Coordinates of C-alpha atoms and ligand atoms in Angstrom, one line a residue:
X1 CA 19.4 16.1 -18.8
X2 CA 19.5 14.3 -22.1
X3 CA 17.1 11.5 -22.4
X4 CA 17.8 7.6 -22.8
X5 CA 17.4 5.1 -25.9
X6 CA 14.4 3.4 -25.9
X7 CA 13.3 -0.1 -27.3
X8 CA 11.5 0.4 -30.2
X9 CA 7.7 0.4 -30.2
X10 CA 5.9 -2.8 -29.7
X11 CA 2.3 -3.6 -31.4
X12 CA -0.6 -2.5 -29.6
X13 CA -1.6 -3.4 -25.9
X14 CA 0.5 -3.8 -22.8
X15 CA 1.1 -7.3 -22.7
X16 CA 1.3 -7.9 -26.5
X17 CA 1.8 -11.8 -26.7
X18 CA -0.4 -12.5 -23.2
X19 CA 3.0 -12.3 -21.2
X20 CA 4.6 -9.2 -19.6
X21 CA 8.5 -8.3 -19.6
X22 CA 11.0 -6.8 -17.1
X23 CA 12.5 -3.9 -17.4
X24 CA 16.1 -3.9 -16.9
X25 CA 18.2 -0.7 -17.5
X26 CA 16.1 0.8 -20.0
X27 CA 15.4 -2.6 -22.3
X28 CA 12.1 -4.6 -22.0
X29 CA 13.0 -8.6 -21.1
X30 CA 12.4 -11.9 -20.7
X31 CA 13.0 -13.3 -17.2
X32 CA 15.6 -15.6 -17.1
X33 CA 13.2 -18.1 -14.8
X34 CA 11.0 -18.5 -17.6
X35 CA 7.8 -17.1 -17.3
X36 CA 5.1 -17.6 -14.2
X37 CA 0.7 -17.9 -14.7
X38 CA -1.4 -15.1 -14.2
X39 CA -4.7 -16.2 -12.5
X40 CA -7.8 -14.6 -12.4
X41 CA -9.2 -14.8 -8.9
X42 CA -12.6 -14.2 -10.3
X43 CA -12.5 -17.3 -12.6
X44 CA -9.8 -18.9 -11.2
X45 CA -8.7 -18.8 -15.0
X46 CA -5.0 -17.9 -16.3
X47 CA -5.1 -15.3 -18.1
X48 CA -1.7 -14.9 -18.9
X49 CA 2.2 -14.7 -17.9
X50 CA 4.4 -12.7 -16.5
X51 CA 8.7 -13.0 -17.1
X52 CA 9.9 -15.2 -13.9
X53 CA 12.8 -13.3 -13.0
X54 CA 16.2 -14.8 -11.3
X55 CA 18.8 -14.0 -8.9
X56 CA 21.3 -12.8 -12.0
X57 CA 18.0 -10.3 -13.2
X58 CA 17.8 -9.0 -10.1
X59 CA 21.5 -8.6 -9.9
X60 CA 21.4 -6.9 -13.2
X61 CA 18.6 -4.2 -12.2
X62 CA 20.3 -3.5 -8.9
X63 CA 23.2 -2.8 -10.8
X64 CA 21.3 -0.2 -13.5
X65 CA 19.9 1.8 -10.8
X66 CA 23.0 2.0 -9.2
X67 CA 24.6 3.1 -11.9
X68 CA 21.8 5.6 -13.2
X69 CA 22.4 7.2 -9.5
X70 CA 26.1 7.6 -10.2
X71 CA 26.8 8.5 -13.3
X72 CA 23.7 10.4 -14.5
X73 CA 22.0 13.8 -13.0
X74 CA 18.7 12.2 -12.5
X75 CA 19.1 12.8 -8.9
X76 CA 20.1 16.5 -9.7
X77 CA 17.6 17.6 -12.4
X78 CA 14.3 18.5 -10.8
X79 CA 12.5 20.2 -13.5
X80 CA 13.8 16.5 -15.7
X81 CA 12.0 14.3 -13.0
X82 CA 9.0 16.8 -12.6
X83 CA 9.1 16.5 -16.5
X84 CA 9.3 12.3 -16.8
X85 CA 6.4 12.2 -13.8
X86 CA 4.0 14.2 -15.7
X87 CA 4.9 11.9 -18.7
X88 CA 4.3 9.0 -16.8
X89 CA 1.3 10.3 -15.7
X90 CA -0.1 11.0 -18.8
X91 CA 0.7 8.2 -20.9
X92 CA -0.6 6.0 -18.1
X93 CA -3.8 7.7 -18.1
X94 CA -3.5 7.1 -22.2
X95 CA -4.3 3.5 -21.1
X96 CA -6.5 3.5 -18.5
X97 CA -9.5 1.6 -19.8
X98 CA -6.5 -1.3 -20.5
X99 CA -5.0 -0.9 -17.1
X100 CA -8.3 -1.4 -15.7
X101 CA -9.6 -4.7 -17.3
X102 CA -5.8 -6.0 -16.1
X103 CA -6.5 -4.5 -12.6
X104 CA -9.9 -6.4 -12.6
X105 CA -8.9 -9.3 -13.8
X106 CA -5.4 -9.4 -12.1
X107 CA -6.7 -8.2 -8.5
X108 CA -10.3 -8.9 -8.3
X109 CA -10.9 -5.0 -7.5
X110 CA -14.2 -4.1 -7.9
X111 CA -14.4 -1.7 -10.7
X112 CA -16.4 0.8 -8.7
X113 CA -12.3 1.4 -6.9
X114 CA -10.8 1.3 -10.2
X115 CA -11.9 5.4 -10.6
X116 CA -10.7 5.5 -7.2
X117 CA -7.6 3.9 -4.9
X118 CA -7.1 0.6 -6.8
X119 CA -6.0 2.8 -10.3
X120 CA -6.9 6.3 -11.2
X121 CA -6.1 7.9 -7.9
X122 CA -2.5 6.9 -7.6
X123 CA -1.7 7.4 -11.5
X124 CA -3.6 11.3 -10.5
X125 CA -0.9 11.4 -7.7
X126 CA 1.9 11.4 -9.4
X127 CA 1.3 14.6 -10.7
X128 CA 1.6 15.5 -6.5
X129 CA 4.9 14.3 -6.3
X130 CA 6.0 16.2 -10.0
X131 CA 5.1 19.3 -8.5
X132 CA 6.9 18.2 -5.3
X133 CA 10.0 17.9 -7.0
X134 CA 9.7 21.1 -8.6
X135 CA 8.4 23.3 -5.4
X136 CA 10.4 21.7 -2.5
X137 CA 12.7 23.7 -0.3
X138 CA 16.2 21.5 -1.0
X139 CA 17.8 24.4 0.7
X140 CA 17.0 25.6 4.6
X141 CA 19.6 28.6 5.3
X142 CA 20.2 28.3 9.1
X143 CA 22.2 31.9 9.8
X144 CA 25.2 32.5 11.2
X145 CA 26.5 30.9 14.5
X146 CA 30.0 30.9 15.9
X147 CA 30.7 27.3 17.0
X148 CA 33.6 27.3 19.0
X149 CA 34.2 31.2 18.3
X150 CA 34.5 30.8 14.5
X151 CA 31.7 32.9 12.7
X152 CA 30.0 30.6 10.3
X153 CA 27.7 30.5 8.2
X154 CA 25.1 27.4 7.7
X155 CA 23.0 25.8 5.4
X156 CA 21.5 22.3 4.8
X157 CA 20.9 20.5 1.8
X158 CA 18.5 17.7 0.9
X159 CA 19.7 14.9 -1.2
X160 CA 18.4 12.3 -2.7
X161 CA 19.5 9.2 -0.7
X162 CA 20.6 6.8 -3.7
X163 CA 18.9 3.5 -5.1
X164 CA 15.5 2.8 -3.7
X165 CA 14.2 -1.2 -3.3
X166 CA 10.6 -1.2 -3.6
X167 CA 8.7 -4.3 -2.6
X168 CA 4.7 -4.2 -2.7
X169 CA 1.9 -6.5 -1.8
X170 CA -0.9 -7.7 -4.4
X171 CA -4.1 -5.9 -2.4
X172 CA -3.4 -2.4 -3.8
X173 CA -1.2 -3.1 -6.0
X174 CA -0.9 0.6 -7.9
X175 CA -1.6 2.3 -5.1
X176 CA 1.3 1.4 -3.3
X177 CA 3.6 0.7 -6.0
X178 CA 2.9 4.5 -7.3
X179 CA 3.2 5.8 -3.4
X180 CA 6.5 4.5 -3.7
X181 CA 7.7 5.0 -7.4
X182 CA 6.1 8.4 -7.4
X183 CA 8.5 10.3 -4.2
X184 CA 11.3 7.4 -5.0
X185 CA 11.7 9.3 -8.4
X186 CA 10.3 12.8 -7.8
X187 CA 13.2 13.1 -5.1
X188 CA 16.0 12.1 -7.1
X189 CA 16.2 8.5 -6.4
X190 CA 16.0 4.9 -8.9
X191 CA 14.0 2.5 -8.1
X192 CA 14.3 -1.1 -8.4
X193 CA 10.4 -2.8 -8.0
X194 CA 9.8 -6.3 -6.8
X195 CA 5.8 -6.9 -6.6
X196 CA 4.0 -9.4 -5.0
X197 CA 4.4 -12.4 -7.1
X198 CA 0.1 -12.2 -7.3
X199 CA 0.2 -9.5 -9.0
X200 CA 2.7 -9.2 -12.0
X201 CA 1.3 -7.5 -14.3
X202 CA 0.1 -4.1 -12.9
X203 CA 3.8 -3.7 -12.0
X204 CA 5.1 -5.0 -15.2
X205 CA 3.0 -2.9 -17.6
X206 CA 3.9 0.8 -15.9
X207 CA 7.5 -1.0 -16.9
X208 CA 6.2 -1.3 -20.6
X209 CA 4.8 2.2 -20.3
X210 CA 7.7 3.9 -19.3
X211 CA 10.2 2.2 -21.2
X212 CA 8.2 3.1 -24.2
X213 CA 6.7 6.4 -23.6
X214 CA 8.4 8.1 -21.1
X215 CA 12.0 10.0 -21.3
X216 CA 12.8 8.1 -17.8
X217 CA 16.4 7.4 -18.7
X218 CA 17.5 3.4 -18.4
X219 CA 18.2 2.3 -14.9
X220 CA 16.4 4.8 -13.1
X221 CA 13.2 3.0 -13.0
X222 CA 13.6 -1.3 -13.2
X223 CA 10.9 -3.6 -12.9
X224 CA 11.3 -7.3 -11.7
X225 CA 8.8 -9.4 -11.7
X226 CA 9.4 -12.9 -9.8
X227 CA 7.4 -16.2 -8.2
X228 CA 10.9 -16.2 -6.0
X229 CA 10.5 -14.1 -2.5
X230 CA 13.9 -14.3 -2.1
X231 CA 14.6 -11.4 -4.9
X232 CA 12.8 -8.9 -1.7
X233 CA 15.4 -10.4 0.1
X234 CA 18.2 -9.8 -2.2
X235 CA 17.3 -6.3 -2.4
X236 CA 18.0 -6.1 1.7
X237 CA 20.8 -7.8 1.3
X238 CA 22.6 -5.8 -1.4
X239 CA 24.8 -2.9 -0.7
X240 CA 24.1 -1.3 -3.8
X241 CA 20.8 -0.1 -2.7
X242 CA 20.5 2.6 0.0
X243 CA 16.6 2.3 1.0
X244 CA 14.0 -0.5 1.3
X245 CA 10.8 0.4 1.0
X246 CA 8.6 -2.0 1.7
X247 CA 4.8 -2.6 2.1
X248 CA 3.2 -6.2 3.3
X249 CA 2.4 -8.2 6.1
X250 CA 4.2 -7.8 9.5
X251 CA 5.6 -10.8 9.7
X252 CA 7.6 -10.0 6.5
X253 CA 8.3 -7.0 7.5
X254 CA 10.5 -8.3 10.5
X255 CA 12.5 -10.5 7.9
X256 CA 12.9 -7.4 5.4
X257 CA 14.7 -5.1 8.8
X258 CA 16.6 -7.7 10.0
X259 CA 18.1 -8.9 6.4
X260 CA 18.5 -5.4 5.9
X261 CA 20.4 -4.9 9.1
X262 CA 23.5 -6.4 8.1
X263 CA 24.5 -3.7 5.3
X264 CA 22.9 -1.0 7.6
X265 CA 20.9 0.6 4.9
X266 CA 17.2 2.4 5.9
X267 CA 14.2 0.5 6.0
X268 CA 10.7 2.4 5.5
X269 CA 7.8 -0.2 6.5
X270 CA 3.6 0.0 6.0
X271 CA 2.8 -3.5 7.6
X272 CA -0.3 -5.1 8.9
X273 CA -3.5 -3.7 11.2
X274 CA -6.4 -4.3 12.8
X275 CA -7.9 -1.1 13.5
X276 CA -11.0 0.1 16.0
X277 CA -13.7 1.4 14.6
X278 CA -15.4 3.7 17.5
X279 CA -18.8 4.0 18.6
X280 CA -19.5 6.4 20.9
X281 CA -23.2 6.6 23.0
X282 CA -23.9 9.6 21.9
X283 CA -23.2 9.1 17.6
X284 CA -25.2 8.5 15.1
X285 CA -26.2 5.0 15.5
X286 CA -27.4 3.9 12.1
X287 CA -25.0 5.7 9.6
X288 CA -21.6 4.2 12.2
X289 CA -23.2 0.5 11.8
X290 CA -23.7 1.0 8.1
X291 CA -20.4 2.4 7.4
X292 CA -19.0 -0.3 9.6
X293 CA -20.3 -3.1 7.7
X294 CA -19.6 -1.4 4.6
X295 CA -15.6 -0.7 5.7
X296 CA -15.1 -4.4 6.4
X297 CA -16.8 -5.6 3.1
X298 CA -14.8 -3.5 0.5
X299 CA -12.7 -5.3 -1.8
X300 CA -13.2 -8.3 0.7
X301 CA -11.5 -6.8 3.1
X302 CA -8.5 -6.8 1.5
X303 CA -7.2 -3.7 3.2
X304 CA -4.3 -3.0 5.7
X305 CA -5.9 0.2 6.6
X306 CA -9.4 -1.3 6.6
X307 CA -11.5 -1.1 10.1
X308 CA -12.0 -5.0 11.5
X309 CA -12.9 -4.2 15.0
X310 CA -15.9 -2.6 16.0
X311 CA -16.3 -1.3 19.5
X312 CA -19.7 -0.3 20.6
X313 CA -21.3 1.0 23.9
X314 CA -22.1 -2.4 25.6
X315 CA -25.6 -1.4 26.4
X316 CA -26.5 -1.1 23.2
X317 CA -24.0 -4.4 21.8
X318 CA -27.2 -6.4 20.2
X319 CA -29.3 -3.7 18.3
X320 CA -25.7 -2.9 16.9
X321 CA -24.9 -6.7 16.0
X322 CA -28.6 -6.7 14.4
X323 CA -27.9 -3.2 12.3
X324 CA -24.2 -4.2 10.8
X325 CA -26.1 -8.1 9.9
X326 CA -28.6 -6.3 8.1
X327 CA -26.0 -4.3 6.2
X328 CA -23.5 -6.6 5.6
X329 CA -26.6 -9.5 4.4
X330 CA -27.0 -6.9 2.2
X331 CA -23.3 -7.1 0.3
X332 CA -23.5 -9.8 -1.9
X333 CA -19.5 -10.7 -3.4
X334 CA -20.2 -10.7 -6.9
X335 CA -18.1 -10.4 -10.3
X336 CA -15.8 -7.5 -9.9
X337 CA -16.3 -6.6 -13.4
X338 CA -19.8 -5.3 -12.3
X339 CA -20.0 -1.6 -11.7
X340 CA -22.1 -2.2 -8.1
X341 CA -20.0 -4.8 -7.1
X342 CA -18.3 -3.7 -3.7
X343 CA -16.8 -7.2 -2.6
X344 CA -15.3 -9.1 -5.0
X345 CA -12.8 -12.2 -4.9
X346 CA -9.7 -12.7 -2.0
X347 CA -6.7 -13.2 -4.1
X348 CA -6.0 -16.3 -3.9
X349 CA -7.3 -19.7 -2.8
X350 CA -4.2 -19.5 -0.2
X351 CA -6.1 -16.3 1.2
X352 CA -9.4 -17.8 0.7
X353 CA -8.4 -20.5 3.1
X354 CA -6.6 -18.3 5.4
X355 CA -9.8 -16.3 5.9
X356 CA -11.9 -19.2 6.3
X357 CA -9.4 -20.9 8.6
X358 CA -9.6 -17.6 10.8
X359 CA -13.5 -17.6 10.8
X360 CA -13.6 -21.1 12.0
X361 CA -11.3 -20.4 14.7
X362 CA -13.7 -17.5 15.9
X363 CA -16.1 -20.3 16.3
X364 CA -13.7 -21.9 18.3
X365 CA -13.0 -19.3 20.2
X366 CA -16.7 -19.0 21.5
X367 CA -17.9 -16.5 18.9
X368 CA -20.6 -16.7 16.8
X369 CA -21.5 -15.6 13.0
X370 CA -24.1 -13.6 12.8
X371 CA -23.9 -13.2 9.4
X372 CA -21.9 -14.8 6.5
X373 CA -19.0 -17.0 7.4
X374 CA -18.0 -19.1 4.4
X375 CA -17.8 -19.5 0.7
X376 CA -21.4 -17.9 -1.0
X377 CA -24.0 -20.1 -2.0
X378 CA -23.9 -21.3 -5.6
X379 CA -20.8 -19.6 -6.5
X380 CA -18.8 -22.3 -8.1
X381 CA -15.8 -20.5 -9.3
X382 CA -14.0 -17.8 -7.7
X383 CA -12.4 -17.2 -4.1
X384 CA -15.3 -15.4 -2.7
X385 CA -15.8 -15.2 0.7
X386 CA -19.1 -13.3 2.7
X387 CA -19.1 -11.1 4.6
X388 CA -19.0 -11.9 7.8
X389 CA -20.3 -10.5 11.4
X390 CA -18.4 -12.1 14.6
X391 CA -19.9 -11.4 18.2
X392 CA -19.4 -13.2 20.9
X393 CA -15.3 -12.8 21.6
X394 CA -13.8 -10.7 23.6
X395 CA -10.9 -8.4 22.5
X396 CA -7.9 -11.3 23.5
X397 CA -9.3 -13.4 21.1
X398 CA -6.8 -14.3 18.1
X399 CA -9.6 -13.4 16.1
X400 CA -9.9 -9.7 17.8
X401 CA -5.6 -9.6 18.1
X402 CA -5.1 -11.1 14.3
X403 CA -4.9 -9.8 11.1
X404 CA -7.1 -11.6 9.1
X405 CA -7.3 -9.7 5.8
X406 CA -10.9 -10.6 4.8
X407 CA -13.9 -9.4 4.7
X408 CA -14.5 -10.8 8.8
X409 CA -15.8 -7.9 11.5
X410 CA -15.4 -8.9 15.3
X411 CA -18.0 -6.7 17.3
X412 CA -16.9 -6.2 21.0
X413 CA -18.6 -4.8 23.8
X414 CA -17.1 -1.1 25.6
X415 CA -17.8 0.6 28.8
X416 CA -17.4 4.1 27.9
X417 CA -15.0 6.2 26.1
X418 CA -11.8 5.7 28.3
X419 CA -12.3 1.8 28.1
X420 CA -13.5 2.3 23.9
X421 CA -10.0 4.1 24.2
X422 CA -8.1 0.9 26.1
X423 CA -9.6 -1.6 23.5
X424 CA -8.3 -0.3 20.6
X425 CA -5.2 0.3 22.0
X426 CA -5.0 -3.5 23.0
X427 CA -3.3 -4.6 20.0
X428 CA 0.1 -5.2 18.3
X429 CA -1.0 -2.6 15.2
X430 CA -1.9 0.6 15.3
X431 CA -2.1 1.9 11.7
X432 CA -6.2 3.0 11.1
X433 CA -8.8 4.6 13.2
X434 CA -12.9 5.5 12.9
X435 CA -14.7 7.3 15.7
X436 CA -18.1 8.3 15.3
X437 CA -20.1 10.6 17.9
X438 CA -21.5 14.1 18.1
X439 CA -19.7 15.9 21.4
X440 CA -16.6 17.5 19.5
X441 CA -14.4 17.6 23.2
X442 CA -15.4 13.3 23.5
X443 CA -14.3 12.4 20.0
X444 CA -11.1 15.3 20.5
X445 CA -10.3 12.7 23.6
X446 CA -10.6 9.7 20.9
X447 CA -8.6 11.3 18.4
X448 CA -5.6 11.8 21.2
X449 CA -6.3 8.6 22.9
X450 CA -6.1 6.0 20.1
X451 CA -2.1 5.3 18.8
X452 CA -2.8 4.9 15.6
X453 CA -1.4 6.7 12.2
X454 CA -4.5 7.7 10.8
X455 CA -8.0 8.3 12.2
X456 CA -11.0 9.0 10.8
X457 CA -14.2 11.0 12.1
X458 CA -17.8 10.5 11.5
X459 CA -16.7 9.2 8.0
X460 CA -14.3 11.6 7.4
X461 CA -11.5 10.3 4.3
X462 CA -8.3 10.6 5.5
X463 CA -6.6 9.2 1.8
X464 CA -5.5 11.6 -0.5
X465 CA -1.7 12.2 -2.2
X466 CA -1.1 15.1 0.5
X467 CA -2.0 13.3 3.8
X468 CA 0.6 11.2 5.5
X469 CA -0.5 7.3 5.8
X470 CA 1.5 4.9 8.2
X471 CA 1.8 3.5 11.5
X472 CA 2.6 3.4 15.1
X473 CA 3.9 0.4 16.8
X474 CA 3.8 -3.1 14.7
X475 CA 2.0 -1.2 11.7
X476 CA 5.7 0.1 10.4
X477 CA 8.2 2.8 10.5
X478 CA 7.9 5.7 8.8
X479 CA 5.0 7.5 6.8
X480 CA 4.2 7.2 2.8
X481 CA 2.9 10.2 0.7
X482 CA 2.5 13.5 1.2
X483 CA 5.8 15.6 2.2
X484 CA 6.7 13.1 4.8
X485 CA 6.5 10.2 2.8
X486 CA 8.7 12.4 0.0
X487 CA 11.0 12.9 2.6
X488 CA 11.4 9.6 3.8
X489 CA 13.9 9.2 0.4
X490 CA 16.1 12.3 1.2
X491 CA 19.2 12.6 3.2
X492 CA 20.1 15.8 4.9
X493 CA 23.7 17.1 4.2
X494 CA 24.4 20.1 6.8
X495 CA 27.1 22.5 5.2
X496 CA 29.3 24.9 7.0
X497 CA 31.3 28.0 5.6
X498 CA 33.1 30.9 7.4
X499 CA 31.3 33.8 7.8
X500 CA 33.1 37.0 6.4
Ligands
NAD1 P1 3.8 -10.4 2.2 O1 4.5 -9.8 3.4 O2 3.7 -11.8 2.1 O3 4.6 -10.0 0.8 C1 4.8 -8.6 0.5 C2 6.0 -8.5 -0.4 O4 7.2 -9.0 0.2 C3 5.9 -9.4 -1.7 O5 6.4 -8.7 -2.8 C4 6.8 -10.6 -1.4 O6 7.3 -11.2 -2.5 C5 7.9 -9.9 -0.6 N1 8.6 -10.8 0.3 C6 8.3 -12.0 0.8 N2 9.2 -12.5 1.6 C7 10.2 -11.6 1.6 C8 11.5 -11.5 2.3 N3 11.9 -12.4 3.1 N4 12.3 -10.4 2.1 C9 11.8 -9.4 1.3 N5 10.7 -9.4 0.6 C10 9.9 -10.5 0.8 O7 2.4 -9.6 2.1 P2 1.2 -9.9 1.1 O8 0.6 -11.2 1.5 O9 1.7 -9.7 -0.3 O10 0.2 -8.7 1.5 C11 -0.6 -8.7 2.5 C12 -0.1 -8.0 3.8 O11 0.4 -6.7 3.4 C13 -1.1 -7.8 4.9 O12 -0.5 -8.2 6.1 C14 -1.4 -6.3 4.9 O13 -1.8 -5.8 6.1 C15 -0.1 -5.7 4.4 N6 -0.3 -4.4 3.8 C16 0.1 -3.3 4.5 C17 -0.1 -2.1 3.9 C18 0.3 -0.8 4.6 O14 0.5 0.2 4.0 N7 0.5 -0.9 5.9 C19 -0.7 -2.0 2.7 C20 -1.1 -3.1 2.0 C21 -0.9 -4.4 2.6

């Protein structure tokens, strides 16, 4: 496939004149809204701008990708897209010391994740998802048959399923814009991306990259950047794209499959959670409180996947309350820029306040903080929030149903592993999991009992580019990476011929 006219180079550094561009069908932009500040949520400083794109941009993107779909073989050319991944890939790896003072100062992500989920890892992945493209089976012969006595013979065909809306949330922001781009492309689709209006620029500079040092031809890949939620809307409502693909909160979620209903096109949703973390009697009590307090404290919590309710054996409730205090006294939010620094900044003093607002209702509610529970002493600047410990509540508390999206840990009492079991099915989400426990046949009885899309065991890592992540019930439809979440942007096209 013959490759696409780029924009000519631009000076040095990703966002040149302190404010990003879109991309639009292959050209670099200015949004049409003017452009929108880019705070830090460490200083609470702007550190920049991103282009504020319109209705008429989005209009304009939708209309590239549809294009670059119909009239190019993008969706045809595997060894092309395998090709354009690596690229991508590599020149994004060209700039990683760049992307991650923009992901720090963007985000708030500690920099310790920066080598991990919150940049390196997903950019790694797209080489997954190259070779995907280039080793999957797009043809399943299924033999001969003779349907209403006709010998025939039958195959089907995977397609790529057309023009994919991506809308992310600001918490991970390149993980889950690259576990969409990344299978969006590698099966043949274009993508039109709509991040959270919190975090521009990590979207908008993978624009800049591959505009500028990629052979990803113009339209297959478009970038808009907006304050204005409504452009996630437009992208349900349009009939020019075929898929939504969309990570965020639950609540929005709802919105994006309704809006999308009316043109009937496929919605694929990772939404909210608030996952059990399982102790059994018989684990090993020190590491499962450690690790608990350590889950809930990780880039402040700001995790959908992230375990925020921990269930231990009630005769044993207040030596585990005293261990996850001790550990979670001992996180200290601190400047993201620092390589200990595990919990840095919410996003935004919107989330700050959310969090806080969530804590004080847990007071409310009869709990009571053990440890943490507000803004950190002598921190003037910044939307820091401690870690906190709740105990007290019982699992119909808002604050044990609720997703709160901070760094907050309700501790609740169980009665064995059938009721451990009950408990962490009692809730709207199911999308995470932890056990911990040493009888293999007990935690096998976990592992079947809990509805939930991923579970982890004594520790165990469930996130890699292979592994399917996603959810049951109000966590979303449908699963992202690995082959599943590369399927999720195919159609299947069953063929029939006459055998003879
Ligand atoms: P959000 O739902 O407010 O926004 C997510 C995205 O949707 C943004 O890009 C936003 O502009 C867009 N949007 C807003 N209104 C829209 C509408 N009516 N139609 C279409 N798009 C619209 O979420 P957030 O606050 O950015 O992120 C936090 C939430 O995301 C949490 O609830 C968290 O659990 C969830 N999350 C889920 C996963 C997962 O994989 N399950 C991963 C990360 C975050």
């Amino acid at each position: 496939m013959s490759t696409a006219t780029h924009p000519p180079e631009e000076t040095a550094g990703l966002v040149p004149d302190g404010t990003s561009r879109l991309l639009i069908d292959g050209q670099l932009v200015p949004g049409s809204g003017g452009t929108f500040a880019v705070t830090d949520p460490t200083t609470e400083e702007v550190v920049g701008h991103a282009a504020d794109a319109t209705a008429a941009d989005m209009d304009a993107a939708i209309a590239a990708a549809r294009t670059a779909f119909d009239t190019t073989t993008w969706s045809t050319d595997h060894t092309f897209r395998a090709h354009c991944l690596r690229q991508l890939r590599d020149a994004l790896q060209g700039h990683i010391e760049e992307l991650r003072d923009i992901t720090i100062a963007e985000v708030g992500a500690p920099r310790m994740l920066t080598s991990g989920p919150q940049l390196e890892g997903p950019i790694a992945d797209l080489g997954y998802f190259a070779d995907l493209a280039e080793s999957y089976s797009w043809r399943t012969d299924l033999g001969q048959a003779s349907p209403m006595g006709m010998p025939t013979t039958r195959y089907t065909q995977r397609e790529a399923i057309g023009v994919v809306g991506a809308i992310t949330p600001w918490n991970f922001p390149h993980q889950i814009n690259f576990a969409k781009i990344g299978p969006a492309l590698a099966a043949g689709c274009t993508v039109v991306l709509k991040p959270a209006p919190d975090t521009p620029w990590c979207a908008a500079v993978v624009g800049a990259i591959a505009a500028r040092e990629t052979d990803i031809p113009a339209g297959v890949l478009n970038v808009v950047t907006s304050t204005d939620h409504q452009l996630g809307a437009q992208l349900c409502t349009d009939p020019r794209v075929d898929l939504v693909s969309f990570t965020g909160s639950t609540d929005t979620g709802r919105r994006v499959m309704a809006t999308a209903a009316a043109s009937l096109k496929k919605v694929f949703l990772e939404l909210g959670g608030k996952s059990a973390f399982i102790v059994l009697d018989d684990a090993d009590f020190p590491s499962a409180c450690a690790m608990a307090g350590i889950g809930v404290s990780i880039h402040a919590g700001q995790g959908c996947a992230i375990t925020t309710r921990l269930l231990v054996p009630r005769e044993r409730y207040d030596e585990a309350i005293a261990a996850v205090r001790d550990t979670m006294a001992g996180i200290v939010p601190d400047d993201p820029r620092r390589g200990g620094t595990m919990c840095g900044p919410l996003i935004s003093a919107v989330q700050r306040d959310r969090v806080q607002s969530y804590i004080d209702l847990a007071v409310a509610e009869g709990g009571t903080v053990e440890v943490g529970g507000g803004r950190p002493a002598g921190r003037k600047k910044g939307f820091f929030i401690e870690p906190t410990l709740i105990s007290g509540l019982d699992n119909s508390s808002r604050a044990a149903q609720e997703e709160i999206f901070g760094p907050v840990l309700v501790v609740i009492p169980h009665d064995g592993d059938d009721d451990a079991i009950r408990l962490a099915n009692d809730s709207a989400y199911g999308l995470s999991g932890m056990v911990y426990g040493t009888d293999p046949a007990r935690i096998q009885h976990v592992v079947d009992g809990v509805r939930t899309g991923t579970m982890g065991v004594n520790g165990g890592v469930w996130y890699s580019a292979d592994v399917p992540f996603g959810g049951y019930k109000a966590s979303g439809i449908g699963r992202e990476m690995g082959v599943a979440g590369f399927e999720e942007y195919l159609e299947t096209k069953s063929v029939a011929t006459p055998a003879g």
